[in-house]
């Protein structure tokens, strides 16, 4: 695939969503790393992967679902 053609097809909403959810994912990963807690670290890795490889609407929905899952798992004591 031609790089110029790919870059011209990238939408502004995808870039903003990637920036926001990538930043949140980095926060989750750093928190999990510093606190030695596996659930937030894995959640951050999943959110980072989602923010790189999915369209913006699916990325947003998946990131919110991952954040809820991390919150629920930590609340349940995992």
Coordinates of N, CA and C in Angstrom, one line a residue:
X1 N 0.8 -1.2 0.0 CA 0.0 0.0 0.0 C 0.9 1.2 0.0
X2 N 0.5 2.2 -0.8 CA 1.2 3.5 -0.9 C 1.1 4.3 0.4
X3 N 2.2 4.7 1.0 CA 2.1 5.5 2.3 C 1.4 6.8 2.2
X4 N 1.5 7.5 1.1 CA 0.8 8.7 0.9 C -0.7 8.5 0.8
X5 N -1.1 7.4 0.1 CA -2.6 7.1 0.1 C -3.1 6.7 1.4
X6 N -2.3 5.9 2.2 CA -2.7 5.5 3.6 C -2.9 6.8 4.5
X7 N -1.9 7.6 4.4 CA -2.0 8.8 5.3 C -3.1 9.8 4.9
X8 N -3.5 9.8 3.7 CA -4.6 10.7 3.3 C -5.9 10.1 3.7
X9 N -6.0 8.8 4.0 CA -7.2 8.1 4.4 C -7.4 8.1 5.9
X10 N -6.4 8.6 6.7 CA -6.5 8.6 8.1 C -7.4 9.8 8.5
X11 N -8.4 9.6 9.3 CA -9.4 10.7 9.6 C -8.9 11.3 10.9
X12 N -9.4 12.6 11.1 CA -9.0 13.3 12.3 C -9.6 12.7 13.5
X13 N -10.8 12.1 13.4 CA -11.4 11.4 14.6 C -10.6 10.2 15.1
X14 N -10.0 9.5 14.1 CA -9.2 8.4 14.5 C -7.9 8.8 15.2
X15 N -7.3 9.9 14.8 CA -6.1 10.4 15.4 C -6.4 10.9 16.8
X16 N -7.5 11.7 17.0 CA -7.9 12.2 18.3 C -8.2 11.0 19.3
X17 N -9.0 10.0 18.8 CA -9.3 8.9 19.6 C -8.1 8.1 20.0
X18 N -7.2 7.9 19.1 CA -5.9 7.2 19.4 C -5.1 7.9 20.4
X19 N -5.1 9.3 20.3 CA -4.3 10.0 21.3 C -4.9 9.9 22.7
X20 N -6.2 10.1 22.8 CA -6.9 10.0 24.1 C -6.8 8.6 24.7
X21 N -7.2 7.6 24.0 CA -7.2 6.3 24.5 C -5.8 5.7 24.7
X22 N -4.8 6.1 23.9 CA -3.4 5.7 24.1 C -2.8 6.3 25.3
X23 N -3.2 7.6 25.6 CA -2.8 8.2 26.9 C -3.4 7.6 28.1
X24 N -4.6 7.2 28.1 CA -5.3 6.5 29.2 C -4.7 5.2 29.3
X25 N -4.4 4.5 28.2 CA -3.8 3.2 28.3 C -2.4 3.2 28.9
X26 N -1.6 4.3 28.6 CA -0.3 4.4 29.2 C -0.4 4.7 30.7
X27 N -1.4 5.4 31.1 CA -1.6 5.6 32.5 C -1.9 4.3 33.3
X28 N -2.8 3.5 32.7 CA -3.1 2.2 33.3 C -1.8 1.3 33.3
X29 N -1.1 1.3 32.3 CA 0.1 0.5 32.3 C 1.1 0.9 33.3
X30 N 1.4 2.2 33.4 CA 2.3 2.8 34.4 C 1.8 2.5 35.8
X31 N 0.5 2.7 36.1 CA 0.0 2.4 37.4 C 0.2 0.9 37.7
X32 N -0.1 0.0 36.8 CA 0.0 -1.4 37.0 C 1.5 -1.8 37.3
X33 N 2.4 -1.2 36.5 CA 3.8 -1.4 36.6 C 4.4 -1.0 38.0
X34 N 4.0 0.3 38.4 CA 4.6 0.8 39.6 C 4.0 0.2 40.8
X35 N 2.7 -0.2 40.8 CA 2.0 -0.8 42.0 C 2.2 -2.3 42.0
X36 N 2.8 -2.9 40.9 CA 2.9 -4.4 40.8 C 1.6 -5.1 40.8
X37 N 0.6 -4.5 40.1 CA -0.7 -5.0 40.0 C -0.9 -5.5 38.5
X38 N -1.3 -6.7 38.3 CA -1.3 -7.3 36.9 C -2.5 -6.8 36.2
X39 N -3.7 -6.7 36.8 CA -4.9 -6.4 36.1 C -4.9 -5.0 35.4
X40 N -4.5 -3.9 36.0 CA -4.4 -2.7 35.3 C -3.3 -2.7 34.2
X41 N -2.2 -3.4 34.4 CA -1.2 -3.4 33.4 C -1.7 -4.1 32.2
X42 N -2.3 -5.3 32.3 CA -2.9 -6.0 31.2 C -4.0 -5.2 30.5
X43 N -4.8 -4.5 31.3 CA -5.8 -3.7 30.7 C -5.2 -2.5 29.9
X44 N -4.1 -2.0 30.4 CA -3.4 -0.9 29.6 C -2.9 -1.5 28.3
X45 N -2.3 -2.6 28.4 CA -1.8 -3.3 27.1 C -2.9 -3.5 26.1
X46 N -4.0 -4.0 26.6 CA -5.1 -4.3 25.7 C -5.7 -3.0 25.1
X47 N -5.8 -1.9 25.9 CA -6.3 -0.6 25.4 C -5.3 -0.1 24.4
X48 N -4.0 -0.2 24.6 CA -3.0 0.3 23.7 C -3.1 -0.5 22.4
X49 N -3.3 -1.8 22.4 CA -3.4 -2.5 21.2 C -4.7 -2.1 20.4
X50 N -5.8 -1.9 21.2 CA -7.1 -1.5 20.6 C -6.9 -0.1 19.9
X51 N -6.2 0.8 20.6 CA -6.1 2.2 20.1 C -5.2 2.2 18.8
X52 N -4.4 1.2 18.6 CA -3.5 1.2 17.4 C -4.2 0.5 16.2
X53 N -5.1 -0.4 16.4 CA -5.5 -1.3 15.3 C -7.0 -1.3 15.0
X54 N -7.8 -0.5 15.6 CA -9.2 -0.5 15.4 C -9.7 0.9 15.0
X55 N -10.9 0.9 14.3 CA -11.5 2.2 13.9 C -11.9 3.0 15.2
X56 N -12.1 4.3 15.1 CA -12.3 5.2 16.2 C -13.5 4.8 17.1
X57 N -14.6 4.5 16.5 CA -15.8 4.2 17.3 C -15.6 2.9 18.0
X58 N -15.2 1.9 17.4 CA -14.9 0.6 18.0 C -13.8 0.7 19.1
X59 N -12.8 1.6 18.8 CA -11.8 1.8 19.8 C -12.3 2.4 21.1
X60 N -13.2 3.4 20.9 CA -13.8 4.1 22.1 C -14.6 3.1 22.9
X61 N -15.5 2.3 22.2 CA -16.3 1.4 22.9 C -15.5 0.3 23.6
X62 N -14.5 -0.2 22.9 CA -13.6 -1.3 23.5 C -12.8 -0.7 24.7
X63 N -12.3 0.5 24.6 CA -11.6 1.1 25.7 C -12.4 1.3 26.9
X64 N -13.6 1.8 26.7 CA -14.6 2.0 27.8 C -14.9 0.6 28.5
X65 N -15.1 -0.4 27.6 CA -15.4 -1.7 28.2 C -14.2 -2.3 29.0
X66 N -13.0 -2.1 28.5 CA -11.8 -2.5 29.2 C -11.7 -1.8 30.6
X67 N -11.9 -0.5 30.6 CA -11.8 0.3 31.8 C -12.9 -0.2 32.8
X68 N -14.1 -0.5 32.4 CA -15.1 -1.1 33.3 C -14.7 -2.5 33.8
X69 N -14.1 -3.3 32.9 CA -13.7 -4.6 33.3 C -12.6 -4.6 34.3
X70 N -11.6 -3.6 34.2 CA -10.5 -3.5 35.1 C -11.1 -3.0 36.5
X71 N -12.0 -2.1 36.4 CA -12.6 -1.6 37.7 C -13.4 -2.7 38.4
X72 N -14.1 -3.5 37.6 CA -14.9 -4.6 38.2 C -14.0 -5.6 38.8
X73 N -13.0 -6.0 38.1 CA -12.1 -7.1 38.6 C -11.3 -6.6 39.8
X74 N -10.9 -5.4 39.9 CA -10.3 -4.9 41.1 C -11.2 -4.8 42.2
X75 N -12.5 -4.4 42.0 CA -13.5 -4.3 43.0 C -13.8 -5.7 43.6
X76 N -13.8 -6.7 42.7 CA -14.0 -8.1 43.2 C -12.8 -8.7 43.9
X77 N -11.7 -8.1 43.9 CA -10.5 -8.5 44.6 C -9.5 -9.4 43.8
X78 N -9.6 -9.3 42.5 CA -8.6 -10.1 41.7 C -7.3 -9.4 41.6

